Amino acid sequence: MNDNSGGGIQYALRVNDVGKHYPSDKGGSQGRTFSLDGVTFDLPMGYIMGLIGPNGAGKSTLIRLLLNMVKRDQGSIKILGMDNLLQEEAVKTQLGVVFDTSYFINLWTVDRCGKAMAPLYPNWSQTVFLDYLQRFGLDPAKKVKELSRGMQMKLMLAVALSHDARLLVLDEPTSGLDVLARDELMNLLADYIADGRHSVLFSTHITTDLERSADFITYINDGSLYYTGPRDEFEDAFVLLHGAPGDVSQAQRSLALGLREFSTGFDALVAVEHVGAFLAAGQDGPTTALADPDRYSQERPGFDDILRLTARRSKAPQGNTGVVTAAADYDTEVEA
Amino acid sequence: MNGVVSQVRLDNARMMSYGRFRGNLLLVYLAPLMALVMGLIGDKTEETASGILGGICGGLSPLTIIYCVWPFMLTEQYGDSRIDGMIPISRMQQVVGRYIMAGCTILADAVGLALAVPVLKMIGSPVPPRLWQFDGLLLLVVSLLVLIAMPFFYRYSTMTMMKGMAIAIVGIAVLYLLLSRLPVDWMHMLSTITAFLSASAVRTVLLAVPIAVACVALSILASDRMYGSKEL
């Protein structure tokens, strides 16, 4: 557990009511507009926060807003106690960033990458950089284009860690990496925050990464904040119910945060506080479900279940014989 | 100021992607090298020397313009515009740094052209008269084109810019045709202006330098405006 001393800074990141709107000509697929609406969350110093959501949820947009690569329409962002607009340069000297793909010129050698980045950061340590190169097995003479995807990620990480960045921001760093590489990265992040002076925000749609290392979760779906808070409470906030095909009443549908029906049954995601009402609202009346405890099976949902059941889906393709119907759109936010 | 210097160093690192001797240094040694080769092959007459230097200027000028906007092309080619968003350099400092880099590139061109003259003298070729005026005018034209183009490179892709420049060249040709129909001797007017500005060093400094500074400032402000609204 980190002592959260953080050098006097309590929060590594404070995002308050941040929003960004894209009109339909720039927005999501099929000409839809996309809006990141009123996102608010805090990352305490000395912890790891996972930013999760399905593809197109707005995770990368949010990260770009943090870095001021995109202008926000509303809200405020404080990074390490500083405003990310008014004190942009001071903020970025203390940020380490890793993207899903390399941002270096492909013709640069590994060594050249370090030399190019070193003058940009007052706290750059060439010794630390070379140590990380050795630790990650990166040949300084190799060109970026000759590195595998995992090695390119490690190079970005080596650069990010070589100037004593207080906050690491990683945008889907594990996509395309194998299990070993992902495990190595998670171990590294755990070591990074161990002293309580550093924090990590990483976005991912690979939920096993979160289970491994995240202390906090912020879940964004279709531009809206669904949940922000401790990871344990996120999973404990829901119950996953399974039932027979067609055995779900209209009242139960309205209580479910997400519902998927299959030819073999249904999966329903229900907030913990609504489980009793869900069971009582069975098709045969209020008492039947309670009288038959085996009618619905319950389990603690994993991240994948929560994402799967709360993500908005497009219609099933023509000719699909599977009976998969999306639930009605629910905008219910889960209180942290 | 640190941010501006950092940006210059970053752009220099970008331009050295293809090797140290293919960056701005190429402009410095290419002109004397061309003068040596062409001077040794051709006659040692003033006419030939004029042709050689005209050829060198004609070849180096487009290369200089391309080198000035090369950081944009490299960024676009390798998709590293995200680096511009994550580094601790404000957008204005990035713009100023890139303009300084472009200035260094034009300076390299000027140095190269200047070095071509002693090379011609060394091999026994006469130096054409009014050479410095011609070089100065050419560098001025190159600088103006770069100042006009750079703000647009902050906003549009290289392909769009190439299309735009092709249209602009056609437009300039059309404009030239139209202007040539008017009862005004434009070339004489241009020569008169150039001669007036370069008649004495004091006059050049007092008149041309403020105009140049104003042009550069306007271009930088336009670039900052374009770049400031761009999403990286």
PDB file of C-alpha atoms in Angstrom, chain A residues 98-100 102 136 148-158 170 173-174 177 181-182 185:
ATOM      1  CA  VAL A  98       3.507   5.886 -24.069  1.00  0.00           C
ATOM      2  CA  PHE A  99       1.191   5.433 -27.029  1.00  0.00           C
ATOM      3  CA  ASP A 100      -0.035   2.253 -28.652  1.00  0.00           C
ATOM      4  CA  SER A 102       5.766   4.315 -31.753  1.00  0.00           C
ATOM      5  CA  PHE A 136      14.750  -4.116 -21.883  1.00  0.00           C
ATOM      6  CA  SER A 148       9.188  -5.383 -32.878  1.00  0.00           C
ATOM      7  CA  ARG A 149       6.037  -3.765 -31.558  1.00  0.00           C
ATOM      8  CA  GLY A 150       6.829  -4.814 -28.021  1.00  0.00           C
ATOM      9  CA  MET A 151      10.345  -3.417 -28.278  1.00  0.00           C
ATOM     10  CA  GLN A 152       9.008  -0.139 -29.642  1.00  0.00           C
ATOM     11  CA  MET A 153       6.729   0.083 -26.630  1.00  0.00           C
ATOM     12  CA  LYS A 154       9.681  -0.583 -24.357  1.00  0.00           C
ATOM     13  CA  LEU A 155      11.642   2.167 -26.080  1.00  0.00           C
ATOM     14  CA  MET A 156       8.825   4.642 -25.446  1.00  0.00           C
ATOM     15  CA  LEU A 157       8.714   3.449 -21.872  1.00  0.00           C
ATOM     16  CA  ALA A 158      12.477   3.838 -21.465  1.00  0.00           C
ATOM     17  CA  LEU A 170      -0.116   5.062 -21.345  1.00  0.00           C
ATOM     18  CA  PRO A 173       0.256   0.147 -24.311  1.00  0.00           C
ATOM     19  CA  THR A 174      -0.456  -3.574 -24.270  1.00  0.00           C
ATOM     20  CA  LEU A 177       1.753  -7.468 -27.037  1.00  0.00           C
ATOM     21  CA  ALA A 181       5.414  -8.662 -22.547  1.00  0.00           C
ATOM     22  CA  ARG A 182       2.193  -7.511 -20.900  1.00  0.00           C
ATOM     23  CA  LEU A 185       4.965  -4.145 -18.284  1.00  0.00           C
TER      24      LEU A 185
END
